[in-house]
Coordinates of C-alpha atoms in Angstrom, one line a residue:
M1 CA 87.7 114.3 99.0
Q2 CA 87.8 117.7 97.5
E3 CA 91.0 119.7 97.0
R4 CA 89.3 122.9 98.4
Y5 CA 89.4 121.3 101.9
L6 CA 93.1 120.3 101.9
G7 CA 95.0 120.9 105.1
D8 CA 92.1 121.3 107.5
S9 CA 91.9 119.8 111.0
H10 CA 90.6 116.5 109.7
D11 CA 93.6 116.3 107.3
F12 CA 95.9 117.0 110.2
V13 CA 94.6 113.9 112.1
K14 CA 94.6 111.9 108.9
Y15 CA 98.2 112.6 107.8
S16 CA 99.6 112.3 111.4
L17 CA 97.9 108.9 111.7
L18 CA 99.4 107.7 108.4
R19 CA 102.9 109.1 109.3
F20 CA 102.7 107.3 112.7
L21 CA 101.5 104.0 111.4
G22 CA 104.0 104.0 108.5
S23 CA 106.8 104.7 110.9
Q24 CA 105.8 102.4 113.7
M25 CA 104.8 99.4 111.6
G26 CA 107.3 99.9 108.7
L27 CA 104.4 100.1 106.2
G28 CA 104.3 101.4 102.6
I29 CA 101.4 103.9 102.5
G30 CA 98.9 104.3 99.7
I31 CA 96.0 106.7 99.4
N32 CA 92.9 106.5 97.2
W33 CA 91.7 110.1 97.4
Y34 CA 88.1 109.3 96.2
L35 CA 88.4 112.6 94.4
T36 CA 85.2 114.4 93.6
C37 CA 84.5 117.6 91.7
P38 CA 82.0 119.7 93.5
D39 CA 80.8 121.3 90.3
A40 CA 80.0 117.9 88.8
L41 CA 78.1 116.9 91.9
S42 CA 76.3 120.3 92.2
I43 CA 77.7 120.5 95.8
A44 CA 78.1 123.9 97.2
A45 CA 80.8 124.5 99.8
E46 CA 79.2 123.4 103.0
A47 CA 79.3 126.2 105.6
G48 CA 82.7 126.3 107.3
H49 CA 83.9 123.0 105.8
G50 CA 87.6 123.2 105.0
E51 CA 88.1 126.2 107.2
K52 CA 88.3 124.4 110.5
R53 CA 92.1 124.7 111.1
Q54 CA 92.3 124.8 114.9
H55 CA 95.4 122.6 114.7
L56 CA 97.4 125.7 113.5
S57 CA 97.1 127.3 116.9
G58 CA 95.5 125.1 119.5
Q59 CA 97.7 123.4 122.2
D60 CA 95.5 120.3 122.1
W61 CA 96.9 119.6 118.6
S62 CA 100.6 119.5 119.6
W63 CA 101.5 115.9 119.0
D64 CA 103.0 116.5 115.5
D65 CA 104.4 120.0 115.3
D66 CA 106.4 119.2 112.2
L67 CA 103.2 118.3 110.3
K68 CA 101.5 121.3 111.7
A69 CA 104.2 123.5 110.2
R70 CA 103.9 121.7 106.9
L71 CA 100.2 122.2 106.7
A72 CA 100.3 126.0 107.5
V73 CA 100.5 126.8 103.7
F74 CA 97.0 125.5 103.3
G75 CA 95.6 128.3 105.3
A76 CA 95.5 130.2 102.0
S77 CA 92.7 128.8 99.9
E78 CA 94.6 129.4 96.6
C79 CA 97.3 127.0 97.8
R80 CA 95.0 124.0 98.3
S81 CA 96.1 121.6 95.6
F82 CA 97.7 118.2 95.3
E83 CA 100.8 119.9 93.9
T84 CA 101.2 121.9 97.0
L85 CA 100.6 118.9 99.2
A86 CA 103.3 116.9 97.3
D87 CA 105.7 119.8 97.9
S88 CA 104.8 120.2 101.5
G89 CA 106.3 116.9 102.7
A90 CA 103.2 116.3 104.8
L91 CA 102.7 112.8 103.6
P92 CA 104.9 109.9 104.5
T93 CA 107.9 109.5 102.1
G94 CA 107.1 107.3 99.2
T95 CA 103.3 107.5 99.6
M96 CA 101.5 106.0 96.6
L97 CA 98.5 108.0 95.3
F98 CA 95.4 107.3 93.2
D99 CA 93.7 110.5 92.3
D100 CA 91.4 109.4 89.4
P101 CA 88.0 111.0 90.1
V102 CA 85.3 108.8 91.4
P103 CA 83.1 107.8 88.4
S104 CA 79.5 106.9 88.0
I105 CA 78.2 103.9 89.9
E106 CA 78.3 101.8 86.8
L107 CA 82.0 102.3 86.3
R108 CA 83.0 101.9 89.9
P109 CA 84.2 98.2 89.6
E110 CA 86.7 99.2 86.8
W111 CA 87.8 102.3 88.7
N112 CA 88.4 100.3 91.9
A113 CA 90.4 97.7 90.0
Q114 CA 92.6 100.4 88.6
A115 CA 93.1 101.8 92.1
L116 CA 94.1 98.3 93.4
E117 CA 96.7 98.0 90.6
R118 CA 98.1 101.5 91.1
L119 CA 98.4 100.9 94.9
R120 CA 99.6 97.3 94.7
E121 CA 102.9 98.0 96.4
A122 CA 101.3 99.6 99.4
N123 CA 100.9 97.7 102.7
L124 CA 98.3 100.1 104.0
V125 CA 95.7 101.9 101.9
F126 CA 93.7 104.9 103.1
L127 CA 90.3 105.4 101.6
D128 CA 89.3 109.1 101.7
P129 CA 85.7 109.6 100.6
D130 CA 83.8 112.8 101.1
V131 CA 81.4 111.3 103.7
G132 CA 82.4 107.8 104.6
L133 CA 81.1 104.3 103.9
E134 CA 77.9 103.7 102.0
V135 CA 74.6 104.1 103.7
Q136 CA 71.1 102.9 102.9
S137 CA 70.0 106.3 101.9
M138 CA 72.8 106.6 99.3
T139 CA 71.6 107.2 95.7
A140 CA 73.3 106.8 92.4
A141 CA 73.7 110.6 92.3
T142 CA 75.4 110.7 95.7
S143 CA 77.4 107.5 95.5
K144 CA 80.6 109.3 94.5
R145 CA 80.8 110.7 98.0
Y146 CA 81.0 107.2 99.6
A147 CA 83.3 104.3 99.7
F148 CA 81.7 100.9 99.2
F149 CA 82.1 98.0 101.6
R150 CA 83.1 95.8 98.7
E151 CA 85.9 98.2 97.9
V152 CA 87.3 98.0 101.4
A153 CA 87.0 94.2 101.1
A154 CA 89.0 94.2 97.9
Y155 CA 92.0 95.8 99.7
R156 CA 91.6 93.5 102.6
S157 CA 91.5 90.4 100.4
A158 CA 94.7 91.6 98.7
G159 CA 96.4 91.3 102.1
K160 CA 96.5 95.0 102.9
I161 CA 95.4 97.1 105.9
A162 CA 92.5 99.3 104.8
V163 CA 91.7 102.5 106.7
T164 CA 88.5 104.4 105.8
I165 CA 87.5 107.8 107.0
Q166 CA 84.0 108.2 108.3
F167 CA 82.4 111.5 109.2
A168 CA 80.0 111.4 112.1
R169 CA 77.5 114.2 111.6
Q170 CA 74.2 114.6 113.4
C171 CA 74.6 111.2 115.2
D172 CA 76.2 109.5 118.2
P173 CA 79.8 109.0 117.0
I174 CA 80.2 105.9 119.2
K175 CA 77.1 104.2 117.9
R176 CA 78.1 105.1 114.3
A177 CA 81.5 103.6 114.8
Q178 CA 80.1 100.4 116.2
A179 CA 77.5 100.1 113.4
V180 CA 80.0 100.6 110.6
R181 CA 82.5 98.2 112.2
A182 CA 79.8 95.6 112.6
R183 CA 78.7 96.0 108.9
L184 CA 82.3 95.5 107.8
A185 CA 82.7 92.5 110.1
M186 CA 79.9 90.8 108.1
T187 CA 82.6 90.1 105.5
F188 CA 85.6 89.8 107.9
P189 CA 84.3 88.8 111.4
E190 CA 87.8 89.1 112.9
D191 CA 87.8 92.8 112.2
E192 CA 85.2 93.5 114.9
C193 CA 88.0 93.2 117.5
L194 CA 89.9 96.2 115.9
P195 CA 89.6 99.6 117.6
V196 CA 88.0 102.6 115.9
L197 CA 89.8 105.9 116.2
R198 CA 87.7 108.9 117.0
A199 CA 89.0 112.4 116.5
R200 CA 87.1 115.2 118.3
T201 CA 87.0 117.5 115.4
S202 CA 83.9 119.4 114.2
P203 CA 82.3 117.3 113.0
N204 CA 83.8 114.2 114.6
V205 CA 85.7 111.9 112.3
L206 CA 86.2 108.2 112.7
F207 CA 88.9 105.9 111.3
I208 CA 87.7 102.4 110.5
F209 CA 90.3 99.7 110.3
S210 CA 90.3 96.4 108.4
A211 CA 93.5 94.2 108.6
P212 CA 94.8 90.7 108.0
V213 CA 94.7 88.7 111.2
S214 CA 98.5 88.5 111.2
L215 CA 98.7 92.3 111.6
Q216 CA 95.8 93.0 113.9
D217 CA 97.7 92.9 117.2
Q218 CA 100.4 95.2 115.9
L219 CA 97.9 97.5 114.3
S220 CA 95.8 97.7 117.4
Q221 CA 98.8 98.5 119.6
A222 CA 100.0 101.2 117.2
V223 CA 96.5 102.9 117.0
H224 CA 96.3 103.0 120.8
A225 CA 99.8 104.5 121.0
F226 CA 98.8 107.1 118.4
A227 CA 95.7 108.1 120.4
A228 CA 97.7 108.4 123.6
Q229 CA 99.6 111.3 122.0
G230 CA 96.5 113.6 121.9
P231 CA 94.2 112.6 124.7
A232 CA 92.1 115.8 124.4
K233 CA 91.3 115.2 120.8
L234 CA 91.8 111.5 120.1
E235 CA 89.8 108.6 121.6
I236 CA 89.7 104.8 121.1
I237 CA 86.3 103.2 120.6
S238 CA 86.5 99.6 121.6

């Protein structure tokens, strides 16, 4: 993720999901920001990214008005920082954070081990890469923008729920959701029964879940209940 995009419509869905799951399931929440520096990546601000803030005024985004109010400050680009986020109260109380920037591909194993240690007390860890989970076309230069399947597996193997954001640009979101879930299920076959949450933002964003078997029924029920709050914007992909 990049700080310059903080508080946009994707973040509204993301934070409201974490608040809901933390409350409904009694979970300690952790976030690995997968922080990237756009200058280091030579990434220009993609047109309109970070400025999609329909949640501030649209009635279809009315399922968490408290969060909506807390994110209003990010309408000003100069306020988009982790410090402002911490002060806003948008994240669940006690959220554990890992904000070390994503390193080169050679250093990723050490970096992920540090993240696991920093977030060891969390029951649910949210992975927040720029783009989503790794793809075949990923290169060493672009790898910082992706989470690796083995990184998701490390949280899952540690007994945690892992939730990964996946943007669905220039593709069929349902097919992308099913393909990513199937790839994850190559390591944990039981995860293929978990729902994928689709948010009808621009672009669409998907939330991919991996969870210990003992928590899967409770997680699935909670995700369905969350989606029911915003039927115009949220959809379950079975």
